[in-house]
Short mmCIF file of C-alpha atoms and ligand atoms in Angstrom, two decimals:
data_model
loop_
_atom_site.label_atom_id
_atom_site.label_comp_id
_atom_site.label_asym_id
_atom_site.label_seq_id
_atom_site.Cartn_x
_atom_site.Cartn_y
_atom_site.Cartn_z
CA MET A 1 0.09 -0.07 0.05
CA TYR A 2 2.79 2.16 0.92
CA THR A 3 4.53 1.81 -2.28
CA LEU A 4 1.36 2.22 -4.42
CA SER A 5 0.62 5.54 -2.66
CA ALA A 6 4.24 6.65 -2.94
CA GLY A 7 4.01 5.64 -6.53
CA ILE A 8 0.80 7.61 -7.11
CA TRP A 9 2.32 10.53 -5.28
CA GLU A 10 5.53 10.34 -7.42
CA LYS A 11 3.49 10.06 -10.56
CA PHE A 12 1.29 13.11 -9.99
CA PHE A 13 3.09 15.65 -8.00
CA LYS A 14 6.86 15.20 -8.52
CA LYS A 15 8.13 17.00 -11.64
CA LYS A 16 8.90 14.60 -14.29
CA ASP A 17 12.34 14.65 -15.74
CA TYR A 18 13.18 14.04 -19.35
CA TYR A 19 16.30 14.12 -21.24
CA VAL A 20 16.61 15.67 -24.59
CA VAL A 21 19.49 15.04 -26.81
CA ILE A 22 20.53 17.66 -29.30
CA VAL A 23 22.47 16.57 -32.43
CA GLY A 24 23.32 17.67 -35.95
CA LEU A 25 26.19 18.50 -38.11
CA ASP A 26 28.64 21.11 -36.88
CA ASN A 27 27.78 24.83 -37.47
CA ALA A 28 24.06 23.82 -37.66
CA GLY A 29 23.22 25.94 -34.70
CA LYS A 30 22.63 23.49 -31.78
CA THR A 31 24.30 25.53 -29.24
CA THR A 32 22.49 28.56 -30.36
CA PHE A 33 19.29 26.85 -30.35
CA LEU A 34 20.00 25.74 -26.72
CA GLU A 35 20.94 29.27 -25.58
CA GLN A 36 17.84 30.46 -27.24
CA THR A 37 15.65 28.07 -25.46
CA LYS A 38 17.12 28.78 -22.11
CA SER A 39 16.66 32.66 -22.74
CA HIS A 40 12.96 31.89 -23.59
CA PHE A 41 12.17 29.56 -20.66
CA VAL A 42 14.49 30.28 -17.77
CA LYS A 43 13.77 33.34 -15.83
CA ASP A 44 16.44 36.06 -15.78
CA TYR A 45 18.77 33.96 -17.95
CA GLY A 46 21.64 36.05 -19.08
CA VAL A 47 21.69 35.54 -22.77
CA LEU A 48 24.99 34.46 -24.15
CA ASN A 49 26.11 36.69 -27.03
CA PRO A 50 25.88 34.56 -30.15
CA SER A 51 29.25 35.69 -31.35
CA LYS A 52 30.74 34.11 -28.11
CA ILE A 53 29.47 30.63 -29.01
CA THR A 54 32.23 28.32 -30.28
CA ALA A 55 32.24 24.92 -31.69
CA THR A 56 31.17 22.41 -28.99
CA VAL A 57 33.72 19.73 -28.15
CA GLY A 58 32.35 18.36 -24.82
CA LEU A 59 28.75 18.79 -23.75
CA ASN A 60 26.70 21.73 -23.01
CA THR A 61 23.69 21.37 -20.81
CA GLY A 62 20.70 23.15 -19.95
CA ASN A 63 17.43 22.61 -17.82
CA VAL A 64 13.97 24.07 -18.64
CA GLU A 65 11.09 23.68 -16.49
CA LEU A 66 7.45 24.14 -17.76
CA ASN A 67 4.08 22.36 -16.99
CA ASN A 68 5.46 20.30 -14.13
CA THR A 69 8.01 18.84 -16.48
CA CYS A 70 11.74 19.37 -16.43
CA LEU A 71 13.55 19.05 -19.67
CA HIS A 72 17.40 18.37 -19.46
CA PHE A 73 18.97 19.41 -22.65
CA TRP A 74 22.36 17.65 -23.77
CA ASP A 75 23.91 19.61 -26.69
CA LEU A 76 26.63 17.68 -28.33
CA GLY A 77 29.37 18.47 -30.67
CA GLY A 78 28.64 18.03 -34.31
CA GLN A 79 32.09 17.78 -35.81
CA GLU A 80 32.62 14.58 -37.84
CA SER A 81 35.23 13.15 -35.24
CA LEU A 82 32.65 13.76 -32.45
CA ARG A 83 29.51 12.18 -34.05
CA GLU A 84 30.49 8.62 -32.84
CA LEU A 85 29.80 10.05 -29.26
CA TRP A 86 26.13 10.81 -29.93
CA ALA A 87 25.18 7.17 -29.57
CA THR A 88 26.43 7.05 -25.94
CA TYR A 89 23.87 9.47 -24.88
CA TYR A 90 20.82 7.80 -26.47
CA ASP A 91 20.44 5.22 -23.67
CA ASP A 92 19.06 7.94 -21.38
CA ALA A 93 17.40 10.15 -23.92
CA ASN A 94 13.59 10.54 -23.86
CA ALA A 95 13.56 12.76 -26.93
CA MET A 96 15.86 14.18 -29.67
CA ILE A 97 16.36 17.42 -31.53
CA PHE A 98 18.03 17.18 -34.92
CA VAL A 99 19.14 20.39 -36.12
CA VAL A 100 19.75 21.15 -39.78
CA ASP A 101 21.27 24.22 -41.37
CA ALA A 102 18.83 25.05 -44.14
CA THR A 103 21.16 27.35 -45.81
CA ARG A 104 23.75 24.65 -46.68
CA SER A 105 21.82 22.58 -49.29
CA ASP A 106 25.29 21.44 -50.46
CA LEU A 107 25.54 19.42 -47.05
CA PHE A 108 21.96 17.87 -47.46
CA PRO A 109 23.43 14.50 -48.63
CA ILE A 110 25.45 14.28 -45.36
CA VAL A 111 22.57 15.51 -43.42
CA ALA A 112 20.36 12.67 -45.01
CA SER A 113 22.94 10.02 -44.36
CA GLN A 114 23.62 11.30 -40.86
CA PHE A 115 19.84 11.10 -40.06
CA LYS A 116 19.69 7.68 -41.32
CA GLU A 117 22.40 6.51 -39.18
CA VAL A 118 20.79 8.28 -36.24
CA MET A 119 17.48 6.55 -36.98
CA ALA A 120 18.90 3.06 -37.11
CA ASN A 121 19.38 3.30 -33.50
CA GLU A 122 16.47 1.34 -31.68
CA ILE A 123 16.21 3.66 -29.02
CA VAL A 124 15.86 6.61 -31.29
CA GLN A 125 13.27 4.85 -33.06
CA ASN A 126 11.00 4.86 -30.12
CA ILE A 127 11.53 8.31 -28.93
CA PRO A 128 9.93 11.71 -30.22
CA VAL A 129 12.18 13.33 -32.85
CA LEU A 130 11.97 17.10 -33.61
CA VAL A 131 13.84 18.22 -36.64
CA ALA A 132 14.60 21.95 -36.34
CA VAL A 133 15.17 23.42 -39.80
CA ASN A 134 17.37 26.22 -38.61
CA LYS A 135 18.68 29.61 -40.09
CA SER A 136 15.30 29.77 -41.82
CA GLU A 137 15.26 33.41 -41.64
CA MET A 138 18.07 33.70 -44.22
CA GLU A 139 17.44 34.43 -47.83
CA GLY A 140 17.76 31.13 -49.82
CA ALA A 141 17.10 28.94 -47.02
CA ALA A 142 15.66 25.57 -47.70
CA ALA A 143 11.82 25.19 -47.04
CA ALA A 144 11.19 22.94 -44.01
CA ALA A 145 8.92 20.83 -46.52
CA GLU A 146 11.94 20.18 -48.60
CA VAL A 147 14.03 19.09 -45.60
CA ARG A 148 11.23 16.90 -44.56
CA MET A 149 11.35 15.11 -47.96
CA LEU A 150 15.08 14.63 -47.51
CA LEU A 151 14.67 12.90 -44.25
CA GLU A 152 11.92 10.31 -45.22
CA ASP A 153 12.32 7.46 -42.77
CA ASP A 154 10.32 4.33 -42.12
CA ASN A 155 11.84 2.99 -39.10
CA HIS A 156 10.82 5.76 -36.72
CA ARG A 157 7.89 4.64 -34.55
CA SER A 158 7.25 7.60 -32.37
CA ASP A 159 6.18 11.24 -33.12
CA LEU A 160 8.09 13.26 -35.37
CA ALA A 161 7.76 17.09 -36.22
CA VAL A 162 9.83 19.11 -38.83
CA LEU A 163 9.59 22.74 -37.84
CA PRO A 164 11.33 25.86 -39.42
CA VAL A 165 13.22 27.94 -36.79
CA SER A 166 15.89 30.62 -36.35
CA ALA A 167 17.92 30.08 -33.44
CA LEU A 168 19.55 33.35 -33.81
CA GLU A 169 16.24 35.33 -33.84
CA GLY A 170 14.15 32.90 -31.52
CA THR A 171 11.58 32.33 -34.10
CA ASN A 172 9.53 29.21 -33.44
CA ILE A 173 11.70 28.15 -30.53
CA GLU A 174 8.86 28.07 -28.13
CA ARG A 175 6.62 25.97 -30.43
CA CYS A 176 9.60 23.43 -30.56
CA VAL A 177 9.63 23.09 -26.92
CA HIS A 178 6.00 22.83 -26.39
CA TRP A 179 5.90 20.09 -29.05
CA ILE A 180 8.61 18.23 -27.16
CA VAL A 181 6.57 18.42 -23.89
CA ARG A 182 3.45 17.45 -25.62
CA SER A 183 4.92 14.51 -27.68
CA LEU A 184 6.46 13.20 -24.44
CA ALA A 185 3.05 12.71 -22.94
CA SER A 186 1.23 11.77 -26.00
CA GLN A 187 -0.27 8.27 -27.12
CA PRO A 188 -1.02 6.87 -30.31
CA LEU A 189 -4.52 7.93 -31.67
CA TYR A 190 -7.30 5.50 -31.94
CA LEU A 191 -9.74 6.26 -34.62
CA MET B 1 -15.94 35.94 -17.56
CA ASP B 2 -13.43 34.77 -20.26
CA LYS B 3 -10.78 34.44 -17.41
CA VAL B 4 -12.99 32.27 -15.39
CA SER B 5 -13.72 29.84 -18.37
CA HIS B 6 -10.02 29.74 -19.10
CA VAL B 7 -9.26 28.77 -15.52
CA LEU B 8 -12.03 26.14 -15.66
CA ARG B 9 -10.78 24.85 -18.78
CA ASN B 10 -7.13 24.64 -17.66
CA GLY B 11 -8.40 23.09 -14.45
CA TRP B 12 -10.38 20.23 -16.30
CA ASN B 13 -7.48 19.81 -18.69
CA TRP B 14 -5.26 19.16 -15.50
CA ILE B 15 -7.73 16.81 -14.00
CA LYS B 16 -8.20 14.84 -17.42
CA LEU B 17 -4.45 14.69 -17.73
CA LYS B 18 -4.09 13.23 -14.22
CA PHE B 19 -6.77 10.91 -14.58
CA LEU B 20 -5.05 9.52 -17.96
CA ALA B 21 -1.80 9.28 -15.98
CA LEU B 22 -3.46 7.39 -13.19
CA TRP B 23 -5.10 4.99 -15.67
CA HIS B 24 -1.90 4.32 -17.20
CA PHE B 25 -0.02 4.02 -13.87
CA LEU B 26 -2.44 1.39 -12.77
CA PHE B 27 -3.23 -0.50 -15.81
CA ARG B 28 -0.56 -0.32 -18.15
CA ARG B 29 2.49 -0.95 -16.07
CA LYS B 30 2.12 -4.69 -15.81
CA SER B 31 2.55 -5.36 -19.61
CA ASP B 32 6.16 -5.11 -20.34
CA GLU B 33 5.42 -5.77 -23.87
CA PRO B 34 5.26 -2.55 -25.81
CA GLU B 35 1.65 -1.95 -26.96
CA PHE B 36 1.92 -2.03 -30.51
CA TYR B 37 4.56 -4.56 -31.07
CA ASP B 38 2.98 -7.60 -31.57
CA PRO B 39 5.46 -10.47 -32.30
CA GLU B 40 3.01 -12.83 -33.64
CA ALA B 41 1.49 -10.34 -36.20
CA MET B 42 5.14 -9.22 -36.96
CA ALA B 43 6.28 -12.84 -37.67
CA SER B 44 3.27 -13.45 -39.74
CA LYS B 45 3.84 -10.33 -41.80
CA LYS B 46 7.53 -11.29 -42.31
CA ALA B 47 6.52 -14.75 -43.23
CA SER B 48 4.21 -13.54 -45.99
CA GLY B 49 6.86 -11.47 -47.22
CA THR B 50 4.54 -8.52 -48.03
CA LEU B 51 6.14 -6.16 -45.65
CA PRO B 52 9.54 -5.77 -43.96
CA PRO B 53 9.11 -6.13 -40.24
CA GLN B 54 8.81 -2.47 -39.08
CA GLN B 55 7.67 -0.79 -42.19
CA GLN B 56 4.07 0.36 -42.15
CA VAL B 57 1.54 2.40 -44.14
CA VAL B 58 2.01 6.06 -43.91
CA HIS B 59 -0.90 8.46 -44.85
CA LYS B 60 0.33 11.70 -46.27
CA VAL B 61 -2.11 14.60 -45.63
CA ILE B 62 -1.70 18.22 -46.59
CA MET B 63 -3.71 21.04 -44.93
CA VAL B 64 -4.46 23.94 -47.35
CA GLY B 65 -6.41 27.14 -47.13
CA THR B 66 -5.89 30.91 -46.51
CA GLY B 67 -4.09 32.14 -43.56
CA GLY B 68 -5.98 32.20 -40.12
CA VAL B 69 -8.65 29.83 -40.96
CA GLY B 70 -7.52 27.34 -38.42
CA LYS B 71 -5.50 24.78 -40.17
CA SER B 72 -2.69 24.68 -37.49
CA ALA B 73 -5.54 24.74 -34.80
CA LEU B 74 -7.03 21.57 -36.33
CA THR B 75 -3.79 19.85 -36.71
CA LEU B 76 -2.81 20.44 -33.20
CA GLN B 77 -6.17 19.78 -31.57
CA PHE B 78 -6.29 16.44 -33.55
CA MET B 79 -2.91 15.36 -32.56
CA TYR B 80 -2.38 16.77 -29.07
CA ASP B 81 -5.87 17.97 -27.78
CA GLU B 82 -4.68 21.43 -27.69
CA PHE B 83 -6.05 24.64 -28.62
CA VAL B 84 -3.76 27.88 -29.08
CA GLU B 85 -5.76 31.00 -28.95
CA GLU B 86 -3.28 33.52 -30.37
CA TYR B 87 -2.46 33.52 -33.93
CA GLU B 88 1.08 32.50 -35.00
CA PRO B 89 1.42 32.29 -38.63
CA THR B 90 2.84 28.91 -39.94
CA LYS B 91 5.65 28.55 -42.34
CA ALA B 92 5.47 24.93 -43.17
CA ASP B 93 5.29 22.61 -40.28
CA SER B 94 5.13 18.82 -40.57
CA TYR B 95 4.31 16.24 -38.22
CA ARG B 96 4.01 12.38 -38.10
CA LYS B 97 2.17 10.32 -35.46
CA LYS B 98 1.05 6.79 -34.99
CA VAL B 99 -2.68 6.23 -35.43
CA VAL B 100 -4.78 3.01 -35.08
CA LEU B 101 -7.26 3.25 -37.84
CA ASP B 102 -10.09 0.67 -37.72
CA GLY B 103 -7.90 -1.46 -35.51
CA GLU B 104 -5.11 -1.18 -37.76
CA GLU B 105 -1.71 0.62 -37.11
CA CYS B 106 -0.42 3.13 -39.51
CA SER B 107 1.05 6.49 -39.46
CA ILE B 108 -0.39 9.87 -40.41
CA ASP B 109 1.88 12.62 -41.93
CA ILE B 110 0.49 16.03 -41.79
CA LEU B 111 2.09 18.90 -43.70
CA ASP B 112 0.59 22.12 -42.22
CA THR B 113 1.18 24.86 -44.85
CA ALA B 114 1.32 28.63 -44.86
CA GLY B 115 -1.83 30.51 -46.07
CA GLN B 116 -0.04 32.31 -48.73
CA GLU B 117 2.79 30.74 -50.60
CA ASP B 118 5.16 32.70 -52.68
CA TYR B 119 7.46 30.03 -54.21
CA SER B 120 5.29 27.89 -56.11
CA ALA B 121 7.79 25.52 -57.49
CA ILE B 122 8.45 24.01 -54.03
CA ARG B 123 4.89 24.17 -53.25
CA ASP B 124 4.06 21.89 -56.34
CA ASN B 125 6.66 19.54 -55.24
CA TYR B 126 5.18 18.91 -51.74
CA TYR B 127 1.68 19.02 -53.08
CA ARG B 128 2.75 16.18 -55.33
CA SER B 129 3.96 14.28 -52.38
CA GLY B 130 0.45 14.52 -50.67
CA GLU B 131 -1.99 11.74 -50.98
CA GLY B 132 -4.92 13.32 -49.25
CA PHE B 133 -5.83 17.07 -48.86
CA ILE B 134 -7.81 18.97 -46.14
CA CYS B 135 -9.05 22.09 -47.77
CA VAL B 136 -9.96 24.63 -44.92
CA PHE B 137 -11.93 27.93 -44.80
CA SER B 138 -13.41 29.81 -42.22
CA ILE B 139 -17.31 30.14 -42.13
CA LEU B 140 -16.98 33.54 -40.88
CA ASP B 141 -14.87 34.62 -43.90
CA MET B 142 -16.38 34.59 -47.31
CA GLU B 143 -12.92 35.16 -49.09
CA SER B 144 -11.42 32.25 -47.49
CA PHE B 145 -14.40 30.27 -48.99
CA GLU B 146 -13.96 31.58 -52.40
CA ALA B 147 -10.18 30.75 -52.22
CA THR B 148 -10.98 27.00 -51.79
CA ASN B 149 -11.72 26.73 -55.57
CA GLU B 150 -8.13 28.04 -56.19
CA PHE B 151 -6.50 25.59 -53.81
CA ARG B 152 -8.41 22.83 -55.46
CA GLU B 153 -7.36 23.74 -58.87
CA GLN B 154 -3.65 23.86 -57.64
CA ILE B 155 -3.99 20.35 -56.40
CA LEU B 156 -5.70 18.93 -59.37
CA ARG B 157 -3.08 20.49 -61.65
CA VAL B 158 -0.21 18.94 -59.83
CA LYS B 159 -2.13 15.60 -59.52
CA ASN B 160 -2.60 15.71 -63.44
CA SER B 161 -6.24 16.46 -63.19
CA ASP B 162 -7.00 13.31 -61.31
CA SER B 163 -10.36 14.41 -59.64
CA SER B 164 -10.58 11.35 -57.38
CA VAL B 165 -7.82 12.52 -55.24
CA PRO B 166 -9.02 12.46 -51.81
CA ILE B 167 -10.11 15.85 -50.41
CA VAL B 168 -12.24 16.86 -47.58
CA LEU B 169 -13.70 20.39 -47.49
CA VAL B 170 -13.63 21.83 -43.88
CA GLY B 171 -15.53 24.78 -42.66
CA ASN B 172 -13.75 25.71 -39.47
CA LYS B 173 -14.86 28.01 -36.50
CA GLY B 174 -18.17 26.34 -36.20
CA ASP B 175 -18.39 27.44 -32.50
CA MET B 176 -19.19 30.71 -33.93
CA ARG B 177 -22.07 29.85 -36.19
CA ASP B 178 -24.18 32.78 -34.95
CA GLN B 179 -21.87 34.95 -37.03
CA ARG B 180 -21.58 32.81 -40.08
CA VAL B 181 -21.18 34.51 -43.52
CA VAL B 182 -20.75 31.39 -45.59
CA SER B 183 -24.10 29.77 -45.60
CA ALA B 184 -24.52 25.85 -44.92
CA GLU B 185 -26.23 25.58 -48.26
CA LEU B 186 -23.29 27.11 -50.28
CA CYS B 187 -20.75 24.79 -48.49
CA ARG B 188 -22.83 21.78 -49.14
CA GLN B 189 -23.12 22.70 -52.93
CA ARG B 190 -19.56 23.23 -53.26
CA ALA B 191 -18.79 19.77 -51.75
CA GLU B 192 -21.34 18.17 -54.16
CA GLN B 193 -19.66 20.05 -56.95
CA TRP B 194 -16.40 18.48 -56.06
CA GLY B 195 -17.63 15.23 -55.17
CA CYS B 196 -16.12 15.23 -51.68
CA HIS B 197 -17.32 15.40 -48.14
CA TYR B 198 -18.11 18.59 -46.39
CA VAL B 199 -17.27 18.55 -42.48
CA GLU B 200 -17.95 21.68 -40.30
CA THR B 201 -15.67 21.80 -37.37
CA SER B 202 -14.64 23.77 -34.35
CA ALA B 203 -10.95 23.27 -33.81
CA LYS B 204 -11.64 25.51 -30.35
CA ARG B 205 -14.14 23.11 -29.07
CA ARG B 206 -12.94 20.10 -30.75
CA GLU B 207 -16.00 19.32 -32.79
CA ASN B 208 -15.77 17.03 -35.65
CA VAL B 209 -12.01 17.01 -35.66
CA ASP B 210 -11.44 13.45 -35.57
CA LYS B 211 -14.13 12.98 -38.23
CA VAL B 212 -12.30 15.12 -40.66
CA PHE B 213 -9.04 13.07 -40.40
CA TYR B 214 -10.83 9.67 -40.13
CA ASP B 215 -12.89 10.22 -43.17
CA LEU B 216 -9.95 11.25 -45.22
CA MET B 217 -7.69 8.51 -43.92
CA ARG B 218 -10.18 5.88 -44.78
CA GLU B 219 -10.54 7.11 -48.09
CA MET B 220 -6.81 7.19 -48.64
CA LYS B 221 -6.53 3.63 -47.38
CA ARG B 222 -9.39 2.40 -49.51
CA ARG B 223 -7.38 4.09 -52.56
CA LYS B 224 -4.27 2.14 -51.60
CA GLY B 225 -6.26 -0.90 -51.60
CA GLY B 226 -5.46 -2.19 -48.25
CA SER B 227 -8.95 -2.58 -46.82
CA GLN B 228 -10.22 -6.05 -46.97
CA ALA B 229 -10.59 -6.29 -43.23
CA GLN B 230 -13.28 -3.78 -42.15
CA THR B 231 -13.62 -3.80 -38.45
CA GLY B 232 -15.75 -0.87 -38.44
CA ILE B 233 -16.14 2.18 -36.46
CA ASP B 234 -16.95 0.34 -33.21
CA ALA B 235 -13.24 -0.69 -32.93
CA SER B 236 -12.53 2.84 -31.68
CA ALA B 237 -14.77 2.17 -28.65
CA SER B 238 -13.33 -1.17 -27.55
CA SER B 239 -10.78 -2.10 -25.20
CA GLY B 240 -7.05 -2.43 -25.88
CA ARG B 241 -7.10 -6.11 -25.89
CA LYS B 242 -9.52 -6.23 -28.53
CA LYS B 243 -7.61 -3.61 -30.59
CA ARG B 244 -4.70 -5.87 -30.58
CA SER B 245 -6.64 -8.90 -31.69
CA GLY B 246 -8.04 -6.70 -34.46
CA ILE B 247 -4.50 -5.96 -35.68
CA LYS B 248 -3.62 -9.60 -35.53
CA LYS B 249 -6.52 -10.79 -37.50
CA HIS B 250 -5.93 -8.25 -40.12
CA CYS B 251 -2.23 -9.41 -40.42
CA THR B 252 -3.14 -12.99 -40.93
CA ILE B 253 -5.23 -11.96 -43.83
CA LEU B 254 -2.46 -10.13 -45.24
N1 GTP C 301 21.64 33.35 -39.57
C1 GTP C 301 21.57 32.48 -38.62
N2 GTP C 301 22.72 31.96 -38.13
C2 GTP C 301 22.71 31.09 -37.09
C3 GTP C 301 21.48 30.60 -36.67
N3 GTP C 301 21.61 29.74 -35.73
C4 GTP C 301 22.97 29.62 -35.61
N4 GTP C 301 23.51 30.56 -36.41
C5 GTP C 301 25.09 30.65 -36.57
O1 GTP C 301 25.71 29.42 -36.91
C6 GTP C 301 26.98 29.31 -36.36
C7 GTP C 301 27.06 27.82 -35.53
O2 GTP C 301 26.19 27.91 -34.29
P1 GTP C 301 26.37 26.99 -33.14
O3 GTP C 301 25.35 27.03 -32.38
O4 GTP C 301 27.93 27.14 -32.73
O5 GTP C 301 26.38 25.51 -33.91
P2 GTP C 301 26.46 23.98 -33.37
O6 GTP C 301 25.65 23.16 -34.02
O7 GTP C 301 26.51 24.07 -31.79
O8 GTP C 301 27.98 23.57 -33.86
P3 GTP C 301 29.10 22.43 -33.07
O9 GTP C 301 28.95 22.80 -31.76
O10 GTP C 301 30.30 22.63 -33.82
O11 GTP C 301 28.38 21.16 -33.40
C8 GTP C 301 27.11 30.75 -35.37
O12 GTP C 301 27.88 31.40 -36.11
C9 GTP C 301 25.75 31.01 -35.17
O13 GTP C 301 25.64 32.39 -34.88
C10 GTP C 301 20.22 31.15 -37.21
O14 GTP C 301 19.11 30.73 -36.99
N5 GTP C 301 20.38 31.99 -38.23
N1 GDP C 302 -13.43 30.53 -32.56
C1 GDP C 302 -12.67 29.76 -33.16
N2 GDP C 302 -11.38 30.32 -33.37
C2 GDP C 302 -10.43 29.42 -34.23
C3 GDP C 302 -10.81 28.14 -34.50
N3 GDP C 302 -9.93 27.53 -35.02
C4 GDP C 302 -8.74 28.52 -35.07
N4 GDP C 302 -9.24 29.68 -34.52
C5 GDP C 302 -8.29 30.98 -34.28
O1 GDP C 302 -8.13 31.37 -35.71
C6 GDP C 302 -6.76 31.88 -35.49
C7 GDP C 302 -5.94 31.34 -36.60
O2 GDP C 302 -5.82 29.83 -36.55
P1 GDP C 302 -4.62 29.07 -37.06
O3 GDP C 302 -4.91 27.60 -36.74
O4 GDP C 302 -3.28 29.49 -36.60
O5 GDP C 302 -4.70 29.34 -38.75
P2 GDP C 302 -3.94 28.82 -39.91
O6 GDP C 302 -3.28 29.95 -40.42
O7 GDP C 302 -4.94 28.25 -40.91
O8 GDP C 302 -3.12 27.76 -39.52
C8 GDP C 302 -6.18 31.49 -34.23
O9 GDP C 302 -6.31 32.73 -33.40
C9 GDP C 302 -7.05 30.51 -33.67
O10 GDP C 302 -7.30 30.63 -32.19
C10 GDP C 302 -12.15 27.62 -34.15
O11 GDP C 302 -12.64 26.57 -34.62
N5 GDP C 302 -12.95 28.53 -33.41
MG1 MG C 303 27.69 23.58 -30.32
MG1 MG C 304 -1.09 27.92 -39.47
#
């Protein structure tokens, strides 16, 4: 009885913790995305000057609380030599954000093959994945629908969203975070 | 007054959420087996060699209509039971979600477009990838209704004038019927002219939202020819166990 009520207590009133891993090629804007997220959702957060952001080698973290949910972000480095490390974070991940630089269509073949590789992981196949099509405020940026078609994938079994964002200007960042929170709690639809 | 109803709605949503959580906590924990992974069904699929073990049917739906009519609101209400009051223009958001349609597992892929597109080459490209279309207007806005003809023409042009492409005509903001500008008669006429269903919805109150997607997906499924086993609408009301057996049944037929 005690364990049951303790369990119920935990289920309802304790904050739920989720881990969100942010991946994507280098220079896609992952760190900027995380900084922007923190500045939107963390009170009195001193925004880091975008020009101070350098290529990530280790791991940047950030915590965001909303609706009784705590999201723990892990921002990883995207350079080629660092990509092998992504998989070591999947075990504990509850959701993934995959950032794409929409202005670099020359890199799209690499983006597509990276995405395929990421999606080959069984854990990733079963967690919500958000594709953030970044730098969409720039002239000549690829449309999100175009990136969507690039990343067709039949293995993914959980929710997926592809949203255009600008990490620099903060466009659509809130929508992304809300989607993550919603999709973490969502069930398949019965019709 | 608005504030009170807002608080009440939030409260109600909260209770709903907690109740759902309790339900899952109490009844779902025992089954370690993931709900939709049915080894038997998968095995039979594999044996018959029709589908690779994890591949499944994806229904690609595109939302079209002028800005502000409620395309995003319908999409989010359908997928996540959520309504956002303030208007944020969409660029081109796309979502995929698992759906159990008539007891059969599949995915829905929704592309929520912007009202006014300027680059039409790309638009044609993704219209082409769409298999079903939801053409939305607001019953409070005659212009948005007039525009639906244009959207349909664009769709037909891209689809090589195949007038059997599944389309549902949707008149949204049905919660404000007292201020309606587009008469019900007019809507019905247009649907008849197009040879499609007309559904009047309220994204705000979640009226008929499921029906729109349900009607469309059924038609898409029929077109794909994958509908020998019709378990019927009552499947949605039955228990989880029954649903699973429904999937099994279908797969053995496959
Ligand atoms: N125009 C534009 N530039 C952006 C945007 N987001 C990020 N950038 C720029 O892109 C560059 C790379 O951003 P980072 O956030 O460091 O990229 P990253 O993905 O973390 O890169 P790694 O840490 O090396 O994997 C920086 O110069 C950013 O200012 C955006 O939305 N628009
Ligand atoms: N009253 C009412 N308002 C709605 C309904 N659906 C959407 N809206 C509002 O209409 C505005 C535009 O909705 P949105 O979904 O963003 O339109 P879109 O441009 O077609 O995606 C928002 O302010 C919504 O809150 C509805 O069914 N009833
Ligand atoms: Mg970085
Ligand atoms: Mg919209």
